[in-house]
PDB file of C-alpha atoms in Angstrom:
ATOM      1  CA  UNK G   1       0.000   0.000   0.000  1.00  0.00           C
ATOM      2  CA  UNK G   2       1.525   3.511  -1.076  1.00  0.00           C
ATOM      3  CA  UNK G   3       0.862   6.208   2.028  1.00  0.00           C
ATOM      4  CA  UNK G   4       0.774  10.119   2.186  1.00  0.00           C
ATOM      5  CA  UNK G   5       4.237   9.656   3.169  1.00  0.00           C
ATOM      6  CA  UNK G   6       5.378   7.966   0.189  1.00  0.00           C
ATOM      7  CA  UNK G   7       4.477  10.306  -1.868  1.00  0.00           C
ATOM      8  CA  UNK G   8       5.235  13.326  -0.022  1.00  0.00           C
ATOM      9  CA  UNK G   9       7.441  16.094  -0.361  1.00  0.00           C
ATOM     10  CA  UNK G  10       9.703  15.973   3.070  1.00  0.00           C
ATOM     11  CA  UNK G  11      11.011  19.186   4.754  1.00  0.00           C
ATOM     12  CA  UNK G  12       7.952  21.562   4.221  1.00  0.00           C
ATOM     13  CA  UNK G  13       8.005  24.543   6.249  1.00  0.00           C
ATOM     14  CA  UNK G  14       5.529  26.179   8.146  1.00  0.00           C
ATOM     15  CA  UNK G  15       4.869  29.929   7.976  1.00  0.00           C
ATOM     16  CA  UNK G  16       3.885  31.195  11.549  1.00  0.00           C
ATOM     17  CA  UNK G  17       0.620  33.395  11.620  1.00  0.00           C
ATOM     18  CA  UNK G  18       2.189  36.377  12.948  1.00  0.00           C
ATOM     19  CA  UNK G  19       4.817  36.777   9.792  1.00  0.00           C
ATOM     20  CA  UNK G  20       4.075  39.118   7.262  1.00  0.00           C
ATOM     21  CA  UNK G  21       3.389  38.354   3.646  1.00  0.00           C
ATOM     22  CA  UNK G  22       6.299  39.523   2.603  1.00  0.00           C
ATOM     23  CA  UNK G  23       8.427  37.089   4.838  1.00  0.00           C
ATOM     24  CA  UNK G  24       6.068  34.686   3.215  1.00  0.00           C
ATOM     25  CA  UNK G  25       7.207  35.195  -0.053  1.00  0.00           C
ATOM     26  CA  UNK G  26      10.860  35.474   0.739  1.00  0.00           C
ATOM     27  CA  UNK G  27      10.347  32.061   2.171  1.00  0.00           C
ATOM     28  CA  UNK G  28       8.838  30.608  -0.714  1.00  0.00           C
ATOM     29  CA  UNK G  29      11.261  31.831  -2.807  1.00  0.00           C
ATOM     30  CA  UNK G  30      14.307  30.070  -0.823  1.00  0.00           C
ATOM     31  CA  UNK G  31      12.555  26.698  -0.678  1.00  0.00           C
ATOM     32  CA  UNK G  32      10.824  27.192  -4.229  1.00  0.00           C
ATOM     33  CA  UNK G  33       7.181  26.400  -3.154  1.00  0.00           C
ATOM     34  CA  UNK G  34       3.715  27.870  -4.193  1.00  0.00           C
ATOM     35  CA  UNK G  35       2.357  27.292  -0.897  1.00  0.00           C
ATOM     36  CA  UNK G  36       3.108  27.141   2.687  1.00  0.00           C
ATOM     37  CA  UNK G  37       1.070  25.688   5.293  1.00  0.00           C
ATOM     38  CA  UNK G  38       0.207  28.359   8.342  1.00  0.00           C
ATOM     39  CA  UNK G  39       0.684  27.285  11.826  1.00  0.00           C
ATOM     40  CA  UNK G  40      -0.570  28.848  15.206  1.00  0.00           C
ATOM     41  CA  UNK G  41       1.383  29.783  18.452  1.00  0.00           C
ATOM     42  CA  UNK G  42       1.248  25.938  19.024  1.00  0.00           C
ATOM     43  CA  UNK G  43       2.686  24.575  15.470  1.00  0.00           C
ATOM     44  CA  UNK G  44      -0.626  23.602  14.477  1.00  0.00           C
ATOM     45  CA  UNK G  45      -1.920  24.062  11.411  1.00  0.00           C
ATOM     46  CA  UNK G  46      -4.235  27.343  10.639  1.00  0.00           C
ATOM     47  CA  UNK G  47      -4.400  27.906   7.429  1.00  0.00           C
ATOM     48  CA  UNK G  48      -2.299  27.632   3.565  1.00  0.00           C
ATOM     49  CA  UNK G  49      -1.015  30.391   1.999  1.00  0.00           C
ATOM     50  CA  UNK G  50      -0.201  30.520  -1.591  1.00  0.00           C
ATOM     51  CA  UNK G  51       1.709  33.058  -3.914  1.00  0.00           C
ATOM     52  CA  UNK G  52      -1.363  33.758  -5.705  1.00  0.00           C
ATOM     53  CA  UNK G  53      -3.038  34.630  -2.023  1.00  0.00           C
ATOM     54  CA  UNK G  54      -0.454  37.209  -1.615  1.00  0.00           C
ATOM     55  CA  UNK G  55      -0.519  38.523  -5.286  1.00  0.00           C
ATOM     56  CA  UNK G  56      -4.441  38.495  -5.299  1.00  0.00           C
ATOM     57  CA  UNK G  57      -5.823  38.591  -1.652  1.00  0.00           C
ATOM     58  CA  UNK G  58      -3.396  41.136  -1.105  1.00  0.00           C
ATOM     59  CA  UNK G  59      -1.402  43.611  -3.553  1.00  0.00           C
ATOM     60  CA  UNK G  60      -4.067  43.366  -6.058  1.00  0.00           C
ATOM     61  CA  UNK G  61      -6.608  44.844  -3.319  1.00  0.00           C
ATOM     62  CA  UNK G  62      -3.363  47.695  -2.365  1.00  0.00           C
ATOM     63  CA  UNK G  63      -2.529  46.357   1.132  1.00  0.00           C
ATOM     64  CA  UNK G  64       0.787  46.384   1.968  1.00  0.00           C
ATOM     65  CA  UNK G  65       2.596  42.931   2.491  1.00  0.00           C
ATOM     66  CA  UNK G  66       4.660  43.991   5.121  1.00  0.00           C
ATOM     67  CA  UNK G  67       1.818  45.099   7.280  1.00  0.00           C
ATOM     68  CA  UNK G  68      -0.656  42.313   6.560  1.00  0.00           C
ATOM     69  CA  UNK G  69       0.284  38.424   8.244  1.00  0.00           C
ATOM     70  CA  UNK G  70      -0.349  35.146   7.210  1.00  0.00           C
ATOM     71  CA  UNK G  71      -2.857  34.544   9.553  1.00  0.00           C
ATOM     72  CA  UNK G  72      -5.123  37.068   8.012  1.00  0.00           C
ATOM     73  CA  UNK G  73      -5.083  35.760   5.157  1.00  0.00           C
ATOM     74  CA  UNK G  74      -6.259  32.324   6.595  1.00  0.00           C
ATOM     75  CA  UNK G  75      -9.919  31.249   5.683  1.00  0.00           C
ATOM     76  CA  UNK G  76     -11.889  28.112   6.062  1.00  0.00           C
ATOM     77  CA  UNK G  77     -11.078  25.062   7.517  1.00  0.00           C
ATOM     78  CA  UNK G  78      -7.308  23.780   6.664  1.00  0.00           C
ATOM     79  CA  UNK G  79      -7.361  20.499   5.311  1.00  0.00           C
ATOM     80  CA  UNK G  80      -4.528  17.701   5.863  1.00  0.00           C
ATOM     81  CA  UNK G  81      -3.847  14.170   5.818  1.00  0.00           C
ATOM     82  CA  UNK G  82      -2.504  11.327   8.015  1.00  0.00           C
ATOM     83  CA  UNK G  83       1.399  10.504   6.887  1.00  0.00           C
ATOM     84  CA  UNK G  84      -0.121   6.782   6.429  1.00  0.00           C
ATOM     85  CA  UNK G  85      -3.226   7.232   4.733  1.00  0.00           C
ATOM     86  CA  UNK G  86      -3.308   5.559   1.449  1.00  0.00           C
ATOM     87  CA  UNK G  87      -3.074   7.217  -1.695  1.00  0.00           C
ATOM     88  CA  UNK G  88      -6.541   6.974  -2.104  1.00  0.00           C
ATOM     89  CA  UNK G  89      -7.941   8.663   0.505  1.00  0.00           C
ATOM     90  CA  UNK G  90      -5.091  11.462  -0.448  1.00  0.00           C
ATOM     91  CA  UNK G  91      -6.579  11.796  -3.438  1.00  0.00           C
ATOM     92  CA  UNK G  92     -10.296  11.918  -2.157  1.00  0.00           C
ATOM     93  CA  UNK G  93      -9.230  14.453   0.343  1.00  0.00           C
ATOM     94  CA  UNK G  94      -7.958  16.533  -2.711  1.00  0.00           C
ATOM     95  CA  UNK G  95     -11.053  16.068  -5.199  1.00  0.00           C
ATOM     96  CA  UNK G  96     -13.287  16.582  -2.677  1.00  0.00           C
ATOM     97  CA  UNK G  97     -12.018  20.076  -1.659  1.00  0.00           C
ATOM     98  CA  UNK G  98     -10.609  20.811  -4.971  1.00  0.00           C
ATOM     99  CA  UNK G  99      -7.205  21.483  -3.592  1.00  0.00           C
ATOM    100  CA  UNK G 100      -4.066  21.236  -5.164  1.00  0.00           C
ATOM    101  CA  UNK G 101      -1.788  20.956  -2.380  1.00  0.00           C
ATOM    102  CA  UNK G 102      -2.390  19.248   0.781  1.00  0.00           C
ATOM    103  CA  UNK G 103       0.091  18.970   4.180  1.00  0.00           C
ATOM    104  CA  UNK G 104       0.784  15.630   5.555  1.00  0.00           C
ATOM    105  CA  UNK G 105       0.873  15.653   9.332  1.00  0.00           C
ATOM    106  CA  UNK G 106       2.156  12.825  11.694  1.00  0.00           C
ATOM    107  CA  UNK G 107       1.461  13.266  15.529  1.00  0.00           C
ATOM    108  CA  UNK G 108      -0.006  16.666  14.913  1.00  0.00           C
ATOM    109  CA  UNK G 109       3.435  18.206  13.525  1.00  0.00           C
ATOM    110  CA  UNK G 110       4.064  19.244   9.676  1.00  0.00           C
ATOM    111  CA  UNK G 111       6.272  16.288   8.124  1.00  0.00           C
ATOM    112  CA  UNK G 112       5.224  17.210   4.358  1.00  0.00           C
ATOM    113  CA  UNK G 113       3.191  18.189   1.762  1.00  0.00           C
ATOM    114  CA  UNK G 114       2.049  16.742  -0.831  1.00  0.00           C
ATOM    115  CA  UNK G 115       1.686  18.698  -4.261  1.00  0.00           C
ATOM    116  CA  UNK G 116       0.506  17.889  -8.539  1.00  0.00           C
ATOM    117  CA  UNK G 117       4.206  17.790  -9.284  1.00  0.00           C
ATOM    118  CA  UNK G 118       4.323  14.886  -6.055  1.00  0.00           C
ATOM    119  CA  UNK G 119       0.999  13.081  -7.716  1.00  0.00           C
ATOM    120  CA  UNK G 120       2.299  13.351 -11.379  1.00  0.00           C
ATOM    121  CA  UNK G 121       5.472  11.188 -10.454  1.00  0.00           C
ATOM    122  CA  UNK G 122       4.083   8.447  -8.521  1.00  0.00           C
ATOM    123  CA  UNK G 123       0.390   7.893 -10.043  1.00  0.00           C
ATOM    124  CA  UNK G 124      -0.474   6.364 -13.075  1.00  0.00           C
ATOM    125  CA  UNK G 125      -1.646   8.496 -16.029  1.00  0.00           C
ATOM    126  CA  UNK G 126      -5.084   7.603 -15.859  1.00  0.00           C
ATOM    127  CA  UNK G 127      -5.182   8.240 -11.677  1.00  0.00           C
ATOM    128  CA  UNK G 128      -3.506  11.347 -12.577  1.00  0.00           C
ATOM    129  CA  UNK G 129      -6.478  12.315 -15.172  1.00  0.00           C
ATOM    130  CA  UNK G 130      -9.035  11.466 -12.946  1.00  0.00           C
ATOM    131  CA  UNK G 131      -7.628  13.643 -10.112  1.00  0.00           C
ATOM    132  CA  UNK G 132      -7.168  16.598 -12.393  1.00  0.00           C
ATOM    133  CA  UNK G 133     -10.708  16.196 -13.623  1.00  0.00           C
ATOM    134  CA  UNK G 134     -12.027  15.692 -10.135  1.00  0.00           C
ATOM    135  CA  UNK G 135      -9.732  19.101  -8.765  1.00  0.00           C
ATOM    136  CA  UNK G 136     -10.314  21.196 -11.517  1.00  0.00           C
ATOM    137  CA  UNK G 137     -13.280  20.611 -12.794  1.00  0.00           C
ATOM    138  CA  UNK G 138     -15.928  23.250 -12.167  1.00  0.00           C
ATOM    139  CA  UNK G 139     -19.938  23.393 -11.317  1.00  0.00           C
ATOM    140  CA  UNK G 140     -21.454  25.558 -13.979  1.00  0.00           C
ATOM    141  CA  UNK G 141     -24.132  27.200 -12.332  1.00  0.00           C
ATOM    142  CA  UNK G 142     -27.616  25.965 -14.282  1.00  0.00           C
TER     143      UNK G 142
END
């Protein structure tokens, strides 16, 4: 059985709550990640924060990224996985929510994440399809 922590990307950082957005993207430029998860006062996770966040949620709308933190930015409920679920429940989790990365937690610490690039080299084409159809497709209102 192939687990979350197969699959995963080790070594993903967290981005405290009370850092600013532009210490975000500093960080994401050293480790060369979209996306870093958010964690509270207590390294738990809060929230995800993604370069597009920044560039949308926040210089688009004129705030200032040095003034405005991670946490925020932080909506909705984070979603994560188990370090040994299976595959399939990783990719559930990400269908279901339509997200595109997803951290992989062990004993309620970061330990990974787990991105497309991660799913594209371990899943077969057609798994891979059926994710990206299931992640990206789209509810046309009717």
């Amino acid at each position: 059985m192939t687990t979350a922590g197969d699959i995963m990307h080790r070594g993903a950082q967290w981005i405290p709550a009370h850092e600013t957005l532009d210490r975000a993207a500093q960080l994401m430029r050293e480790l060369n990640v979209g996306a870093l998860p958010i964690s509270d006062e207590n390294e738990r996770l809060c929230g995800i924060l993604t370069d597009r966040d920044i560039v949308v949620g926040c210089v688009a709308m004129g705030h200032d990224p040095a003034r405005v933190t991670a946490g925020e930015m932080a909506k909705g409920t984070p979603r994560w996985i188990d370090e040994g679920a299976d595959v399939g429940e990783v990719l559930r989790e990400m269908r279901e929510h339509q997200i595109r990365r997803l951290p992989v937690i062990q004993d309620k610490r970061l330990v990974g994440m787990i991105s497309e690039s991660d799913l594209a080299r371990h899943l077969a084409d057609d798994q891979m399809a059926s994710w990206a159809e299931g992640v990206y497709a789209r509810t046309v209102p009717g």
